Coordinates of C-alpha atoms in Angstrom, one line a residue:
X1 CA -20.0 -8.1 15.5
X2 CA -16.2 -8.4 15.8
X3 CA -16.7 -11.5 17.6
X4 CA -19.4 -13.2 15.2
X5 CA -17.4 -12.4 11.9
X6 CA -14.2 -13.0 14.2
X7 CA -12.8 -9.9 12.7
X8 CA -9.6 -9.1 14.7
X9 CA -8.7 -12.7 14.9
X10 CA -8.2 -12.9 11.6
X11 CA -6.4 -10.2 11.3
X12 CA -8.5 -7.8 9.8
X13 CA -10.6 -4.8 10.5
X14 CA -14.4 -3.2 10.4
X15 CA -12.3 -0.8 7.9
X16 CA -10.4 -3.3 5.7
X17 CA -13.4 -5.3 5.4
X18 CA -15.9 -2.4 4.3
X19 CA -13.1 -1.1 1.8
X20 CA -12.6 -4.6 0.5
X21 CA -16.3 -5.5 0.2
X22 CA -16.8 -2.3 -1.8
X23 CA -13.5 -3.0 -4.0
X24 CA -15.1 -6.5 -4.8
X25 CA -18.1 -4.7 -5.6
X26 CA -17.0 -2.7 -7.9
X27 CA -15.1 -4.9 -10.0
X28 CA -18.2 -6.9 -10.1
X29 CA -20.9 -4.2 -10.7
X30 CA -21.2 -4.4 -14.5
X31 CA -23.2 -7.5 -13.8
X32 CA -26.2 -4.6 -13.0
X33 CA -26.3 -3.6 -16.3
X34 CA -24.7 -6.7 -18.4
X35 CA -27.1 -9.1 -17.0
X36 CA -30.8 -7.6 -17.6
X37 CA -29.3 -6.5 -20.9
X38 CA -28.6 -9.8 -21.7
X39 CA -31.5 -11.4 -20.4
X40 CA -33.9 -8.3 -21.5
X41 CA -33.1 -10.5 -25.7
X42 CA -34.5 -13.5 -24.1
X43 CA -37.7 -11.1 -23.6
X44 CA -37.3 -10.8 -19.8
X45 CA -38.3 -7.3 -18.6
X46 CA -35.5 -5.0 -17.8
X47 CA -36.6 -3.6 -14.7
X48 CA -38.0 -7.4 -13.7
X49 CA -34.1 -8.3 -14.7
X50 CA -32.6 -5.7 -12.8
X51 CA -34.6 -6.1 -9.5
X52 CA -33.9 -10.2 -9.9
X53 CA -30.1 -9.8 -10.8
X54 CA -29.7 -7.1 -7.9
X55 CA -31.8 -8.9 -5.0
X56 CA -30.7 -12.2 -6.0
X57 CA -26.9 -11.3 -5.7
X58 CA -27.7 -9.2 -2.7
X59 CA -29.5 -12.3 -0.6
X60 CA -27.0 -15.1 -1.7
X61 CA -24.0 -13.0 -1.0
X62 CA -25.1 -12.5 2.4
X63 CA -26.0 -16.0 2.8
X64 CA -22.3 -16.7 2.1
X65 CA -21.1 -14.3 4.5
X66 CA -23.0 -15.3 7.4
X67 CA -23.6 -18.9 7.1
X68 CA -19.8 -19.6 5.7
X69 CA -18.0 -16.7 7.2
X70 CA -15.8 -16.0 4.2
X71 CA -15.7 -13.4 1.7
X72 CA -16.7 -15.0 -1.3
X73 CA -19.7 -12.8 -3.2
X74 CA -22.4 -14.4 -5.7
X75 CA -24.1 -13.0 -8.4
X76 CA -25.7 -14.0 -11.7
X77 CA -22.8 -15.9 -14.1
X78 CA -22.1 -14.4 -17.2
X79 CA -21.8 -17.3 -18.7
X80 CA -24.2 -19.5 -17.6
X81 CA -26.9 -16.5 -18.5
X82 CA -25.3 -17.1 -22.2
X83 CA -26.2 -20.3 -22.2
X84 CA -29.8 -19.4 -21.0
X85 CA -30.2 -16.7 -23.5
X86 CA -28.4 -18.1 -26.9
X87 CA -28.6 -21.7 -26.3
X88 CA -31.9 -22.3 -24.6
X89 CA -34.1 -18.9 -25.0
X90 CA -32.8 -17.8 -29.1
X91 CA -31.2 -21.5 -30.1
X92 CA -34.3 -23.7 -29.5
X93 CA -37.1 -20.5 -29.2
X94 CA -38.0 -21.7 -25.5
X95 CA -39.9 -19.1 -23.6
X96 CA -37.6 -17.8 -20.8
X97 CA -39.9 -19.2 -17.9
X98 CA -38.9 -22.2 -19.3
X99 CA -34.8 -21.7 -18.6
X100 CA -35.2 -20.4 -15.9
X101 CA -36.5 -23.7 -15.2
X102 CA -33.8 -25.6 -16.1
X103 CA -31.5 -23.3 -14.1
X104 CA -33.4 -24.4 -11.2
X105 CA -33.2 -28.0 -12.0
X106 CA -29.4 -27.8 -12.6
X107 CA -29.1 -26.4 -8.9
X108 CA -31.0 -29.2 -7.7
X109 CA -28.6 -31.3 -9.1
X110 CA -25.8 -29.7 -8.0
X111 CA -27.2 -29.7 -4.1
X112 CA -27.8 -33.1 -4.7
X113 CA -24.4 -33.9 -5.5
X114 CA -23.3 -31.4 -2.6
X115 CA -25.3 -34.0 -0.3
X116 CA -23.6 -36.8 -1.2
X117 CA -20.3 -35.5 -0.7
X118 CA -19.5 -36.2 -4.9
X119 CA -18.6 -32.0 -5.4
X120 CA -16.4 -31.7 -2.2
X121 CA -14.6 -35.1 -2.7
X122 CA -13.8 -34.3 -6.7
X123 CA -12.4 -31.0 -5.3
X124 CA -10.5 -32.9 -3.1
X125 CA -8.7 -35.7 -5.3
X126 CA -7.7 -32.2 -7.7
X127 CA -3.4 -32.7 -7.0
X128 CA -2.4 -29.2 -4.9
X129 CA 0.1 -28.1 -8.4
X130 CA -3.5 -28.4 -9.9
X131 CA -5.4 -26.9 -7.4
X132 CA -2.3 -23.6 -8.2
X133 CA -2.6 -23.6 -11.2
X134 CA -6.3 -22.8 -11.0
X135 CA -5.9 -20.1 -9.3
X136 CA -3.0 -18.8 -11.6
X137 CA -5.5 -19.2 -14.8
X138 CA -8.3 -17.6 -13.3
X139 CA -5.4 -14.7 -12.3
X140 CA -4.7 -14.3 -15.7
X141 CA -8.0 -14.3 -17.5
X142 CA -9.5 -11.4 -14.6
X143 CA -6.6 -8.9 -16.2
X144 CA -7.0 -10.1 -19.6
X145 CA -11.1 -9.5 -19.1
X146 CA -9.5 -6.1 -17.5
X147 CA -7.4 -5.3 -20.2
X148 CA -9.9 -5.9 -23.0
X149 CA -12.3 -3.7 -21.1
X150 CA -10.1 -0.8 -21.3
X151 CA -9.7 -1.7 -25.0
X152 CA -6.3 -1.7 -24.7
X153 CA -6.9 -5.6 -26.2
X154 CA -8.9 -5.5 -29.2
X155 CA -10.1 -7.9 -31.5
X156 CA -7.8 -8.8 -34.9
X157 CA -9.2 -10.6 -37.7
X158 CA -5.4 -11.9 -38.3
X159 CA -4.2 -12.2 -35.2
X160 CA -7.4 -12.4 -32.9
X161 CA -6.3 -10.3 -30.5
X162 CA -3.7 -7.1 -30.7
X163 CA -3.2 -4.3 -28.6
X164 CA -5.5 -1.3 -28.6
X165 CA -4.8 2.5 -29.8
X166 CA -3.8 3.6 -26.4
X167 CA -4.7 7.5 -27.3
X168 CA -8.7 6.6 -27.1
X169 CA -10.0 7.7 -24.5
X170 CA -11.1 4.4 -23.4
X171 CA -7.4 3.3 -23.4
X172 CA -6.1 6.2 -21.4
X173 CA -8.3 6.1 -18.6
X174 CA -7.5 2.2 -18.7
X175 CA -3.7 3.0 -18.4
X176 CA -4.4 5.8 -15.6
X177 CA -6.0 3.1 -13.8
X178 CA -3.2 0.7 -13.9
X179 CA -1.1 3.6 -13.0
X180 CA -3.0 4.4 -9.9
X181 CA -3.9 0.4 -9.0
X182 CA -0.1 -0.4 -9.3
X183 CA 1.5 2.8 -7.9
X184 CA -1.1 2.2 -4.3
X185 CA -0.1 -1.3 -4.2
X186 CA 3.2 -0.7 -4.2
X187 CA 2.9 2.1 -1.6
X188 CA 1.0 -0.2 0.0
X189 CA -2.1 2.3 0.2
X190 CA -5.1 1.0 2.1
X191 CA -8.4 0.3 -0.1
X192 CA -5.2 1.4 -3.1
X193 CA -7.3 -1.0 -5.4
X194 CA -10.7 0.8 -4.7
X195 CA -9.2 4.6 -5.0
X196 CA -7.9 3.1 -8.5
X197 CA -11.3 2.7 -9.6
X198 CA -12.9 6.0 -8.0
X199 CA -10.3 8.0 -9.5
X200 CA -10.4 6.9 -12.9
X201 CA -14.1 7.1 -13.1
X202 CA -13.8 10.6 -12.0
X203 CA -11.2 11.6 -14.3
X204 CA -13.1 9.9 -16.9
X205 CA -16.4 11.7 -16.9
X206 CA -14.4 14.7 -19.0
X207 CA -13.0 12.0 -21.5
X208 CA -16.4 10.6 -22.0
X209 CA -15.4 7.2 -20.9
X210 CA -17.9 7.3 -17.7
X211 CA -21.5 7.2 -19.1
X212 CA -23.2 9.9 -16.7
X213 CA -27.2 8.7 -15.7
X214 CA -29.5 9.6 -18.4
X215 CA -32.5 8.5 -16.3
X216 CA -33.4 8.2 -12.6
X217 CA -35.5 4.6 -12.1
X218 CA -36.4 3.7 -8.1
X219 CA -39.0 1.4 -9.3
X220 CA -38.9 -2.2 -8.8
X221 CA -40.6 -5.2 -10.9
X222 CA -40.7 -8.2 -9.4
X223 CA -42.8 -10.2 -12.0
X224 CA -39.9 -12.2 -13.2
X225 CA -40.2 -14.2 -9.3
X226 CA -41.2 -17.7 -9.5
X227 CA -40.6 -17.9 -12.9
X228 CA -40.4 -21.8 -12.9
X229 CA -43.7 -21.6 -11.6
X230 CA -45.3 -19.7 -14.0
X231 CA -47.4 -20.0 -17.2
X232 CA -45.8 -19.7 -20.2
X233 CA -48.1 -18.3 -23.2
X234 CA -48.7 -21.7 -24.4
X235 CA -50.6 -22.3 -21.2
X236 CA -48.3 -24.7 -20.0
X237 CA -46.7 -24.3 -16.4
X238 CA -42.7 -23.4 -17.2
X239 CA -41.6 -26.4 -15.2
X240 CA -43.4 -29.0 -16.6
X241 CA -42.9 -28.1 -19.8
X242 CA -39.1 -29.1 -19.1
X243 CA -39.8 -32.5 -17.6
X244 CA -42.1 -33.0 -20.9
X245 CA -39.5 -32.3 -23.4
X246 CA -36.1 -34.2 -22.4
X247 CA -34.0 -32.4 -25.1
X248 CA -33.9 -29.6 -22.7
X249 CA -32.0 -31.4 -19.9
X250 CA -28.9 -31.7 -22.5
X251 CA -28.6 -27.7 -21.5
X252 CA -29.5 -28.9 -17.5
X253 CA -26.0 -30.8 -18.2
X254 CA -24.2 -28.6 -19.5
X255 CA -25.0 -25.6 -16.9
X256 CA -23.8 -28.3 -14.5
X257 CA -20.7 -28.8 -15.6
X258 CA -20.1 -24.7 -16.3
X259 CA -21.4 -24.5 -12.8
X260 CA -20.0 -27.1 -10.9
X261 CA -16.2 -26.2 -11.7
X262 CA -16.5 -22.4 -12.2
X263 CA -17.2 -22.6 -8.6
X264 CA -14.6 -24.9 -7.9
X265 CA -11.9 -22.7 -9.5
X266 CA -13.2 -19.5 -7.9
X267 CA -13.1 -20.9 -4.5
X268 CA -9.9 -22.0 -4.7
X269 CA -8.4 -18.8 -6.3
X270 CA -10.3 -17.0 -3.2
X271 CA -9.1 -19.5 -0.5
X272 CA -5.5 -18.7 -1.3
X273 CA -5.8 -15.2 -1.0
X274 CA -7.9 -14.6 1.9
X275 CA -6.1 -17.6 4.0
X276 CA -8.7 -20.5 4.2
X277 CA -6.9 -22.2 1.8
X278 CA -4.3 -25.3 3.8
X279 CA -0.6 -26.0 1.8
X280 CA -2.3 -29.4 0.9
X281 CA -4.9 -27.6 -1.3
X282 CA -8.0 -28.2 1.2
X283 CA -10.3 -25.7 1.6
X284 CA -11.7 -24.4 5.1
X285 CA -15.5 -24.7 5.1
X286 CA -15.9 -26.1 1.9
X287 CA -18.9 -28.7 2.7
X288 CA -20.9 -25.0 3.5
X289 CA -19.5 -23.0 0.5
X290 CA -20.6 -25.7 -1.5
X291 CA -23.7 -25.7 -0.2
X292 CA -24.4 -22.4 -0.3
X293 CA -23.6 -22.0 -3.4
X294 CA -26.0 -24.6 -5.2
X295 CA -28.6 -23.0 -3.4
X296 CA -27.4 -20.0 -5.4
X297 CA -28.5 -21.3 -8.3
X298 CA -31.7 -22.6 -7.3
X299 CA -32.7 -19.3 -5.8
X300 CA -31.4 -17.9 -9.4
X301 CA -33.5 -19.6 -11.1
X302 CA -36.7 -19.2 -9.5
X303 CA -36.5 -15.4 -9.5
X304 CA -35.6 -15.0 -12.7
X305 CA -31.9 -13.4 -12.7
X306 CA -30.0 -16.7 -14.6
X307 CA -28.0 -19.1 -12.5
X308 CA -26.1 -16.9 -9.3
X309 CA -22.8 -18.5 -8.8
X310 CA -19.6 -17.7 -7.0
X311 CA -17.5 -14.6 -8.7
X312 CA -13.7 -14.8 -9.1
X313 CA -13.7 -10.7 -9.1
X314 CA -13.9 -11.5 -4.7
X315 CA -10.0 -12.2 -5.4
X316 CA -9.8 -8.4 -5.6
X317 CA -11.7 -8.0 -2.3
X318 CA -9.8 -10.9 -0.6
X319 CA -6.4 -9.0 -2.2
X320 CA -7.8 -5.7 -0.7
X321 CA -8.0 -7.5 2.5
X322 CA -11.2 -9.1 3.1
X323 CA -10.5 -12.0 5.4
X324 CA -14.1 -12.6 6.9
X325 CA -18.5 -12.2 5.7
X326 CA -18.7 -9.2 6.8
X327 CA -17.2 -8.0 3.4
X328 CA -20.2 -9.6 2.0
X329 CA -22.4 -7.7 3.9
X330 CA -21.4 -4.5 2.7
X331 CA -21.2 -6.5 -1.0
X332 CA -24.9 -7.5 0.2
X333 CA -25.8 -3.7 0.9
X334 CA -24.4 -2.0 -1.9
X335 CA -26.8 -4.7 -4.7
X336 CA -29.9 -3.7 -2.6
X337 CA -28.6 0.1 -3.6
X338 CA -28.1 -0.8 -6.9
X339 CA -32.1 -2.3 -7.6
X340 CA -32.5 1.9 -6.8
X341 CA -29.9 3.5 -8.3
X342 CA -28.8 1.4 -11.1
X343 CA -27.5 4.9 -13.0
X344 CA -25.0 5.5 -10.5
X345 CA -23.4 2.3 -10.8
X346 CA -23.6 2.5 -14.3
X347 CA -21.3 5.0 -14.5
X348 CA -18.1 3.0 -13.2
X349 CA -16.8 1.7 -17.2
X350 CA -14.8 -1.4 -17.5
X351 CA -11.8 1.3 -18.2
X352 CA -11.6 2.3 -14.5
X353 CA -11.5 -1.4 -12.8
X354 CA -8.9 -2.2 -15.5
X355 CA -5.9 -1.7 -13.2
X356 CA -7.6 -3.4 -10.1
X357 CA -7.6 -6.6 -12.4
X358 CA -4.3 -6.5 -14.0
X359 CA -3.4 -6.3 -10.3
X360 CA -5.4 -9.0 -8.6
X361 CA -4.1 -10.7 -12.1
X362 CA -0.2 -10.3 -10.9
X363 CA -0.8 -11.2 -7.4
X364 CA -2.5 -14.4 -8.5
X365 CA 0.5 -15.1 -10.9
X366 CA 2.7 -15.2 -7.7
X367 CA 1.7 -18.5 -6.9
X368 CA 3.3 -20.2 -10.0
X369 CA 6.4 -21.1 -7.9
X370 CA 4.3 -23.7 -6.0
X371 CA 3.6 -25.8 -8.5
X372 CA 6.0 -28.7 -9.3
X373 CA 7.4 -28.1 -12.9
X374 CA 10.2 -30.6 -12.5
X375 CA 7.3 -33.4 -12.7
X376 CA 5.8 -33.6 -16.1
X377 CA 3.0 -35.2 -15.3
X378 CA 1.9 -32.0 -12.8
X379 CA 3.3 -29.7 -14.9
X380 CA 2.2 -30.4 -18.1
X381 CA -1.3 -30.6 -16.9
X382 CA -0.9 -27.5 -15.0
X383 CA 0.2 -25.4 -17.9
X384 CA -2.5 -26.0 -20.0
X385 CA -5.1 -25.2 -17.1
X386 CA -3.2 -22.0 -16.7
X387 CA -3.2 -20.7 -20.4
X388 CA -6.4 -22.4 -21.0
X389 CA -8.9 -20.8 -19.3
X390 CA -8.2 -17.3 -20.3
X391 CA -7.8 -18.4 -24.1
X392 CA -10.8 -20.3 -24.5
X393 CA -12.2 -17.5 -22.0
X394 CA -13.3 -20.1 -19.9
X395 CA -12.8 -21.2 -16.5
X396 CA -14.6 -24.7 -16.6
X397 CA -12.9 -25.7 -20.3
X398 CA -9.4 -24.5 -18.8
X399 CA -10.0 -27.0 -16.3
X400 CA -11.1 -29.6 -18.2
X401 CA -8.3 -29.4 -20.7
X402 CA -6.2 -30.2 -17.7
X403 CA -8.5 -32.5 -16.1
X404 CA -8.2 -34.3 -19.1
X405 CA -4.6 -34.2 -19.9
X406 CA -3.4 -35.3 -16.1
X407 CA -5.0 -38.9 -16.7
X408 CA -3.4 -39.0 -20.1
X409 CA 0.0 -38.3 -19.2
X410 CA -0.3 -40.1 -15.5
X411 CA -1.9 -43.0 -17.9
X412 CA 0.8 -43.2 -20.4
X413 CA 3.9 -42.8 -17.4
X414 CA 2.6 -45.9 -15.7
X415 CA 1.4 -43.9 -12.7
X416 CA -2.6 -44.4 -13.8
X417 CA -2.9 -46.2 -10.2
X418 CA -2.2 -43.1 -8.9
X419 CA -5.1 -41.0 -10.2
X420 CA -7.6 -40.9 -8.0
X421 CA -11.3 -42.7 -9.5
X422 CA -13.0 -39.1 -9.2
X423 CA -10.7 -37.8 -11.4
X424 CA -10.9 -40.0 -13.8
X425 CA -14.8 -40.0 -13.8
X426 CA -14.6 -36.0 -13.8
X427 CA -12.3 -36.1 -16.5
X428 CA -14.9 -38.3 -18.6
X429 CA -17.1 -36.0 -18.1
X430 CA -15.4 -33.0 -19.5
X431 CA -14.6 -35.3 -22.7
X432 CA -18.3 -36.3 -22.8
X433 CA -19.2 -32.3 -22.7
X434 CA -16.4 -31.0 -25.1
X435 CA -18.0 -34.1 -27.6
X436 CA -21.8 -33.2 -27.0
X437 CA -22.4 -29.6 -26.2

């Protein structure tokens, strides 16, 4: 196993990696519940949900572990399944069979483009102070998802946003968390960010902030399999009915684009963190994360559980010290629990894994200093990737603002023969999407 995984030779251990595949986990396991909620108002079945969104991030996850050897774990996006749900499934009254669908058809497309080499060479021509700032951005909008969790964000008709009554309970638990995540990290704690989250679930149950199970369910549904394939009540196969009615592959675009660079951003944010990422900005084994990936979303949408995609919460395992797949095995191993014993999970609240995000949040800040600010055209660019994607909430639009912004100001400084033409063409793309979507 050691050998395989190449454990010590990266540095790591059988330990570190088990306590930083369950940290990952954790920060990640409120796409259990959130994701056959959400899909259960497109009129999927819950338990047909929960068995899809917990076997399908359980099989991909360990896909990426022992095909690419790096700890990057997959699970259904939250916001692509928006788009299914609002957009496709409520918006335009399509039976869900029917999205599910065009989730499969979007990862066709994107292993298509995989194939050719198009995804791994955009992701190459991205400049390195781009590739940072990334990273950074997708640091800051993990602890501002972790702050608004533990309500110590809240909504403000005035202002947007403002800061939360920190005596709820909510709140408190939230700030013990922070307390506990920061005070292991700098005591350098092993598994610090995981003990953060145990501990403040514990001490929560007597606040009423952790939910404690209601109801045991070890059943499993797996009607919602082959979805594409199936007939929708019209009598139509849910496949062809896409092919028949073009409108729907405006939503097949714009999953692509959501897709395409979500993963690209989460990748690089990982590859920093856990070491595969080179000082030019290349990734290691990119071509097979890629690759992996798309067929993510393929396998997503044939079983029913919405587009699975790369998460940016493996920065917290990657932080914890996750350096190879076997991380994703015990990631792997802990979904296949979670098709059981769903309650259980349910109990950890977005209040406990505050902390662990604010801190995976500072340790992806520290990479600001990389990035050249004395250039305008990197910087500028840069800048708006950074606060863009957690204030549009966003990873793909944050990157597009900068995407878009680079070729202006490289255009406009007489430096336009610098861009390379993949930038350019992804950048029209982003413009195209902002305009039509």
């Amino acid at each position: 196993m050691d050998e395989f995984f190449k454990i010590s030779a990266r540095g790591s251990s059988v330990r570190t990696e088990v306590m930083a595949g369950l940290t990952t986990f954790l920060t990640m396991a409120y796409v259990v519940a959130v994701n056959p909620a959400m899909l259960g108002k497109a009129g999927v079945p819950f338990t047909a949900a929960l068995t899809a969104t917990c076997f399908g991030a359980a099989l991909m996850t360990a896909v990426m572990g022992l095909v690419t050897n790096r700890p990057v774990a997959l699970a259904s996006g939250m916001g692509l399944n928006a788009v299914v749900v609002f957009s496709i499934c409520l918006g335009q009254g399509v039976d869900w069979r029917v999205a599910m669908a065009c989730v499969l058809l979007e990862g066709l497309a994107i292993m298509i483009l995989v194939l050719c080499g198009l995804r791994e060479a955009i992701m190459r021509a991205i400049p390195a102070s781009l590739q940072r700032a990334i990273g950074i951005g997708i640091g800051l909008f993990i602890a501002f998802i972790g702050l608004k969790g533990g309500m110590l964000i809240v909504g403000n008709e005035s202002s947007l946003i403002t800061m939360g009554a920190i005596t709820q309970p909510e709140a408190i638990i939230a700030i013990l968390s922070i307390v506990l995540a920061v005070g292991f990290t700098v005591v350098k704690i092993k598994g610090g960010l995981l003990w953060s989250i145990l501990i403040a679930t514990l001490v929560g149950i007597p606040f009423g902030v952790t939910p404690l199970p209601s109801a045991w369910n070890f059943g499993l549904d797996f009607s919602a399999f082959a979805a594409p394939l199936q007939t929708t009540p019209d009598g139509m196969v849910a496949l062809v009915q896409v092919i028949v009615q073009p409108a729907l592959l405006l939503f097949v675009f714009s999953m692509l684009m959501s897709d395409f660079f979500d993963t690209m951003g989460t990748v690089f944010a990982v590859g920093q963190k856990a070491g595969f990422s080179k000082e030019n900005g290349d990734v290691e084994d990119m071509r097979q994360i890629l690759i992996v990936d798309s067929a993510a979303a393929m396998a997503g949408g044939f079983i029913g559980a919405s587009s699975i995609t790369c998460y940016a919460e493996s920065v917290s395992g990657a932080t914890a010290g996750a350096r190879t797949g076997f991380s994703n095995l015990v990631i792997a191993g802990a979904f296949v629990l979670c098709a059981f014993l769903s309650p259980i999970i349910g109990m950890i609240s977005s209040s406990a894994t505050c902390g662990a995000l604010v801190v995976v949040g500072y340790l992806m800040m520290t990479e600001i200093g990389e990035i050249d600010w004395h250039d305008p055209a990197l910087a500028i660019p840069s800048f708006l990737v950074i606060v863009g994607i957690p204030m549009t909430y966003s990873i793909t639009d944050g990157i597009g603002f900068g995407f878009i912004f680079y070729c202006f100001v490289m255009l406009v400084t007489g430096r336009g023969r610098d861009v390379k033409p993949l930038m350019w063409i992804a950048s029209a793309a982003f413009l195209a999407a902002f305009i039509l979507v």
